[in-house]
Tab-separated table of C-alpha atoms in Angstrom:
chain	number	residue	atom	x	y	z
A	1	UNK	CA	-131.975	-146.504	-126.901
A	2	UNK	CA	-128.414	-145.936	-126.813
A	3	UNK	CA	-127.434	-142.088	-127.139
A	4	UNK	CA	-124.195	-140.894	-128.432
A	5	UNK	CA	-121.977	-137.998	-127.816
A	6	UNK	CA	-119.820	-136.439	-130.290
A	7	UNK	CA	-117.841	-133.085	-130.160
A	8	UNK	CA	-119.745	-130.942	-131.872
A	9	UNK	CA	-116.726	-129.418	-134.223
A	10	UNK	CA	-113.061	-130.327	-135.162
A	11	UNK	CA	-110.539	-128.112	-137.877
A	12	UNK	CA	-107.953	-129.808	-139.519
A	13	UNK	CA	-105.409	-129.256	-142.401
A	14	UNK	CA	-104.917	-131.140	-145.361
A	15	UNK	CA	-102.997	-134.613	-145.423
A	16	UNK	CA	-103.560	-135.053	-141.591
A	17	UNK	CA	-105.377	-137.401	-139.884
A	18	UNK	CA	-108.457	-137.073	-138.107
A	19	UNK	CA	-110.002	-138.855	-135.108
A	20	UNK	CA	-113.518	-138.136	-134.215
A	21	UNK	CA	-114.477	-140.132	-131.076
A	22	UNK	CA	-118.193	-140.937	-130.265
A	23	UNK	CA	-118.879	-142.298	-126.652
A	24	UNK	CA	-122.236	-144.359	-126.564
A	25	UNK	CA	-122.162	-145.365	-122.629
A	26	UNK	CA	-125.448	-147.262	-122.943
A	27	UNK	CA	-124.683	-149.421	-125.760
A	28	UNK	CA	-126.950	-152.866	-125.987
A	29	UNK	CA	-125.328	-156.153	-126.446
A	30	UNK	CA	-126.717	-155.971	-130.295
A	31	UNK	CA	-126.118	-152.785	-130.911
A	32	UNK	CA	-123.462	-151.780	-133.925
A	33	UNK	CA	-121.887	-148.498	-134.484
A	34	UNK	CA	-121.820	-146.818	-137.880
A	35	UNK	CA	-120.550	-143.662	-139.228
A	36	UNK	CA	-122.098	-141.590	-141.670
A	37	UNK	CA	-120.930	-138.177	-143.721
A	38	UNK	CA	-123.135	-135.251	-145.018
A	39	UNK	CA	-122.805	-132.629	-146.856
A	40	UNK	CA	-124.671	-129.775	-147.459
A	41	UNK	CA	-128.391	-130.233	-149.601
A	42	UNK	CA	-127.169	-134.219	-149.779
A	43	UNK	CA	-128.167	-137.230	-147.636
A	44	UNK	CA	-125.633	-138.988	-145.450
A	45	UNK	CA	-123.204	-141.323	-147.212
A	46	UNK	CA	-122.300	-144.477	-145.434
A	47	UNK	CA	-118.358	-144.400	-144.707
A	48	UNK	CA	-118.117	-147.352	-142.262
A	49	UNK	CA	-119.622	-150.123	-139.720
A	50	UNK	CA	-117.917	-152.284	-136.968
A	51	UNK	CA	-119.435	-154.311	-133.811
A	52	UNK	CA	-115.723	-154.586	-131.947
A	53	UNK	CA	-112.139	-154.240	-132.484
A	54	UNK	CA	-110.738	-152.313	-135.412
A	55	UNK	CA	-112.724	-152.252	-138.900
A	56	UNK	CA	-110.282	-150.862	-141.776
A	57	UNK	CA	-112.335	-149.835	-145.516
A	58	UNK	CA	-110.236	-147.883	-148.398
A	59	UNK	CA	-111.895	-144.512	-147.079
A	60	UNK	CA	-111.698	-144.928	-143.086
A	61	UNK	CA	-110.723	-147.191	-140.211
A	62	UNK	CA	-112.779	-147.540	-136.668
A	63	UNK	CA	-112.246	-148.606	-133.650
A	64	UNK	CA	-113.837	-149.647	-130.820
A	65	UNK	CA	-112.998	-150.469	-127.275
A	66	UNK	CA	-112.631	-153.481	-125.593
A	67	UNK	CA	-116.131	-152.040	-123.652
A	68	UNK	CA	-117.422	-150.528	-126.381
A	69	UNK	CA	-118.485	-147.394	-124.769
A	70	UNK	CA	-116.826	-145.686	-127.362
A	71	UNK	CA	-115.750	-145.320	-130.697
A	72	UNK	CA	-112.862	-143.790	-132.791
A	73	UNK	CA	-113.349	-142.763	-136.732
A	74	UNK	CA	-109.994	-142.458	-138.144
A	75	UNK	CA	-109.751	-140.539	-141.168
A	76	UNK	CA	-106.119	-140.385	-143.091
A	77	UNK	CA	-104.718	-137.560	-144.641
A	78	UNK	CA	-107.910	-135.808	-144.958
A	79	UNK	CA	-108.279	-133.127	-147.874
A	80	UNK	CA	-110.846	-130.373	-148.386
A	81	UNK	CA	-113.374	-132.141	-149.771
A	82	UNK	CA	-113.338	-133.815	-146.428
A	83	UNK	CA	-115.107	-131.104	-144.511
A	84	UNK	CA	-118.534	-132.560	-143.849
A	85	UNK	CA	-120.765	-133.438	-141.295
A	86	UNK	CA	-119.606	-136.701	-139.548
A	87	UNK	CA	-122.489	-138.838	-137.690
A	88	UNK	CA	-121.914	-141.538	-134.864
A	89	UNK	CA	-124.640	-144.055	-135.210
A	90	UNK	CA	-125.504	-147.131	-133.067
A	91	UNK	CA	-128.348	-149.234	-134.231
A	92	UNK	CA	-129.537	-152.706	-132.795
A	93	UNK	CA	-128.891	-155.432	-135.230
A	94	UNK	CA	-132.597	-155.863	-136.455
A	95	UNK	CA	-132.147	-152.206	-137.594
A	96	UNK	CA	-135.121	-150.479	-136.442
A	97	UNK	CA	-134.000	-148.632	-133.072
A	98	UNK	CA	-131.177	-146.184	-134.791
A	99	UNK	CA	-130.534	-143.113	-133.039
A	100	UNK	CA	-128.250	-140.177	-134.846
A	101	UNK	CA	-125.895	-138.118	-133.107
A	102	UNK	CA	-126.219	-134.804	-133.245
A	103	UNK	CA	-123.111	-135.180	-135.519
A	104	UNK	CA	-119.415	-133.844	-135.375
A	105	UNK	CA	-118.853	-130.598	-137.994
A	106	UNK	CA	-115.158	-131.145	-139.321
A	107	UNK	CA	-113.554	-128.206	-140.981
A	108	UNK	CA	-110.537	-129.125	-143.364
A	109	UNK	CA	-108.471	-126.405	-144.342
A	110	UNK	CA	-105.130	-125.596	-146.736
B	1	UNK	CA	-125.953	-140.977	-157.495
B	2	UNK	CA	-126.690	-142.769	-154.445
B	3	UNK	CA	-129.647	-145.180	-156.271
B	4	UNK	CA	-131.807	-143.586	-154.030
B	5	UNK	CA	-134.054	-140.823	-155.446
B	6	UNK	CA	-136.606	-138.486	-154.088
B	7	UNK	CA	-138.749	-135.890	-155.541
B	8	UNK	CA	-139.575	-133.475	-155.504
B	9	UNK	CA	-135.975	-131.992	-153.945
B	10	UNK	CA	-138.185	-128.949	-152.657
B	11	UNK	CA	-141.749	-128.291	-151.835
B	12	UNK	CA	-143.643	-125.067	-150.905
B	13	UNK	CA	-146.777	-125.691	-149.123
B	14	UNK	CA	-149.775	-124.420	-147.469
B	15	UNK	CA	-151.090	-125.552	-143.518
B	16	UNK	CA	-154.007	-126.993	-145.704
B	17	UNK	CA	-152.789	-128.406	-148.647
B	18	UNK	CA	-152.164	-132.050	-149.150
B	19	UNK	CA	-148.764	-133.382	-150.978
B	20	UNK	CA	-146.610	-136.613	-151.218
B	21	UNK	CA	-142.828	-136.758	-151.000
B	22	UNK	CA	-142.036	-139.854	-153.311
B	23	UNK	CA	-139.085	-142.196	-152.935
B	24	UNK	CA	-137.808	-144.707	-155.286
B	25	UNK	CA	-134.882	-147.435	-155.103
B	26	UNK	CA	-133.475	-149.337	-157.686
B	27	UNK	CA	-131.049	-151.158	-155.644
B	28	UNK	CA	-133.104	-154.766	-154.608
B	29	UNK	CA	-133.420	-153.692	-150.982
B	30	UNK	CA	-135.784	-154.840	-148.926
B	31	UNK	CA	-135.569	-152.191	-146.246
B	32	UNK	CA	-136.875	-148.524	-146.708
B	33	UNK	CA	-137.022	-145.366	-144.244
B	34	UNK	CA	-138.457	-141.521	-143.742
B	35	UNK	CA	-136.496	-139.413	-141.529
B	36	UNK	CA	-136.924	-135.864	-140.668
B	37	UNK	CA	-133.479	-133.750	-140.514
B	38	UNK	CA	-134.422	-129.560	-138.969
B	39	UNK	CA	-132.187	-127.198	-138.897
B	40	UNK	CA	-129.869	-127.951	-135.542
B	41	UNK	CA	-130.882	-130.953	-134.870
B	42	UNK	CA	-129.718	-134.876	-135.212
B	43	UNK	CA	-131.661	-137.164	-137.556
B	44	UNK	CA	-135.145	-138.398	-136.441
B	45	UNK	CA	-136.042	-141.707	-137.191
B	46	UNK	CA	-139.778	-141.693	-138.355
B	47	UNK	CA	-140.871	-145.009	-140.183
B	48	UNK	CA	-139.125	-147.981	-141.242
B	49	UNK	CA	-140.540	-150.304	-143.743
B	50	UNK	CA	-139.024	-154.596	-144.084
B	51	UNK	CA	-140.819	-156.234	-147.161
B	52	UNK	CA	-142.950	-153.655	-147.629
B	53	UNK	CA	-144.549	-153.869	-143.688
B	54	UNK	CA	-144.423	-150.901	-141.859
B	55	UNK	CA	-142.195	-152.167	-138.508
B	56	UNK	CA	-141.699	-149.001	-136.681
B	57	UNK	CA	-143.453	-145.678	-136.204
B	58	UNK	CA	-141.770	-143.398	-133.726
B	59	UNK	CA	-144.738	-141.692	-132.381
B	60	UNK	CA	-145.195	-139.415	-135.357
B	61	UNK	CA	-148.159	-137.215	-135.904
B	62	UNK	CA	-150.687	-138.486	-137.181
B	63	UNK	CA	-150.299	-135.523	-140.700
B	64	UNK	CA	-147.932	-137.608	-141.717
B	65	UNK	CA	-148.987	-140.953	-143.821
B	66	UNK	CA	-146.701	-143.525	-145.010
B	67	UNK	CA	-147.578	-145.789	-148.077
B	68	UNK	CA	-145.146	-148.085	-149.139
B	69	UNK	CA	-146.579	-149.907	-152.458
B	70	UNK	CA	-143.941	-152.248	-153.606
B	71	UNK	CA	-140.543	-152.871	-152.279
B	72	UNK	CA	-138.793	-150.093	-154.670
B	73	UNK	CA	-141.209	-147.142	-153.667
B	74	UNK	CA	-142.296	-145.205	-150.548
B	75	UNK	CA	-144.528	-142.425	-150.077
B	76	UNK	CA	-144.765	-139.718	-147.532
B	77	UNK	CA	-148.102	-138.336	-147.555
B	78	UNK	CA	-148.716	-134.977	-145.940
B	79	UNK	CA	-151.828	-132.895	-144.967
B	80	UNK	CA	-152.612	-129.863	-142.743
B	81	UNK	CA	-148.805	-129.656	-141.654
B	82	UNK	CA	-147.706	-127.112	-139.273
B	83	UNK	CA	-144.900	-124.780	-139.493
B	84	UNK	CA	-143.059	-126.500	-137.139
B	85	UNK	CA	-142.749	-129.728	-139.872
B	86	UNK	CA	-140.473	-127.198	-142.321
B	87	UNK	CA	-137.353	-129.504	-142.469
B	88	UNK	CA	-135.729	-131.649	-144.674
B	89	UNK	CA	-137.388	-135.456	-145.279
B	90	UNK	CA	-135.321	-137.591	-146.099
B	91	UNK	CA	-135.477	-141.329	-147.620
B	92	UNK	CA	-133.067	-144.249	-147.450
B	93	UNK	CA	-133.492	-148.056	-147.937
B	94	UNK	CA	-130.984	-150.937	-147.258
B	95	UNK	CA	-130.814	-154.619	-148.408
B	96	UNK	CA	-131.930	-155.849	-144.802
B	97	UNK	CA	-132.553	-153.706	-141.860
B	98	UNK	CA	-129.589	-154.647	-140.213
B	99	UNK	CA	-127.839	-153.279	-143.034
B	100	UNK	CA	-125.919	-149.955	-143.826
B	101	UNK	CA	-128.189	-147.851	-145.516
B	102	UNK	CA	-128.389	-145.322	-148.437
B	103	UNK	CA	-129.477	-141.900	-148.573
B	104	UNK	CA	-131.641	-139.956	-151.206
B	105	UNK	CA	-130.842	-136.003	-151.052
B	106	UNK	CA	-134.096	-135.378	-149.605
B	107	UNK	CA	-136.944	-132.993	-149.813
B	108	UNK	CA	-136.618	-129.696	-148.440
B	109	UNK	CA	-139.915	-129.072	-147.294
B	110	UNK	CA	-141.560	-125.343	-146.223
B	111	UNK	CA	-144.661	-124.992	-144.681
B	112	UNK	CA	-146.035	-121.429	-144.777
């Protein structure tokens, strides 16, 4: 299973952007990368999926190496309601070998 | 509201009681999922569910029972839990299990 790595913490300020980077050095030829948020006493919420290259939604925009060791989550001009646990997440595509991060804590402030 | 919904959202209970965690999904997917989130630690996969067929179990004690009856409910069934299984279960289902998937809040369960 691949593993992931994700800093464990990041602080920001309102309308800047944020890159959290998730290396996954044992990714499988299947595997896809996905990116979750939490907050507190809620379940994760599903921000964003990719399998190479850049992947752009209305809330985010990843990107992944040519290798695909690694992975960026872009976030722009994040605001407090931002602050949330951030999960890396690489899954093989039948879905049933998905392995959390231990998740990145990202602190927005004014 | 995430169309996923679990109840109870918290549960007090003995090392010899038995309880269920329920889950329910209105959402048409075929896909549904238990995972066990302590304090400090990532996300633990512990049974996925495709068409209502139990596809993985990742080597979970044997206290803990699945039941998944129809493709818009799934069960957790729990007896003679230890304090060690005091976390927060939560559910999630997607359309196929390739799929992103969605989240209930969970259960926050304490064993005593």
């Amino acid at each position: 299973l691949a593993k992931t790595t994700q800093p464990i913490s990041m602080d920001s300020y309102e309308g800047q952007e944020v890159n959290i980077t998730c290396s996954h050095n044992n990714i499988a030829t299947n595997d896809y990368i996905t990116w979750y948020q939490q907050f507190p006493s809620q379940g994760p919420r599903f921000i964003i999926q990719g399998y190479k290259t850049k992947v752009t939604n209305e809330v985010a925009s990843l990107f992944i190496p040519a290798d695909r060791k690694s992975s960026t989550l872009s976030l722009p001009r994040v605001s407090l309601s931002d602050t949330a646990v951030y999960y890396c997440l690489v899954g093989a595509a039948d879905g049933n070998k998905l392995v959390f991060g231990a998740g990145t804590i990202l602190r927005v402030k004014s | 509201e995430t169309g996923v919904t679990q109840t109870p959202r918290h549960l007090v209970m003995g090392m010899t009681n038995k309880k269920s965690l329920k889950c329910e999904q209105h959402l048409g997917h075929n896909a549904m999922y238990w995972y066990k989130q302590s304090a400090k630690k990532p996300l633990e996969l512990m049974f996925v569910y495709s068409l209502e067929e139990r596809v993985e179990n990742n080597s979970v004690p044997s206290r803990f029972s699945p039941e998944c009856p129809n493709s818009s409910h799934l069960f957790l069934h729990l007896h003679t839990l230890q304090p060690e299984d005091s976390a927060l279960y939560l559910c999630a289902s997607s359309q196929e299990s390739n799929q992103p998937q969605h989240f209930g809040d969970g259960t926050r369960l304490s064993i005593l």
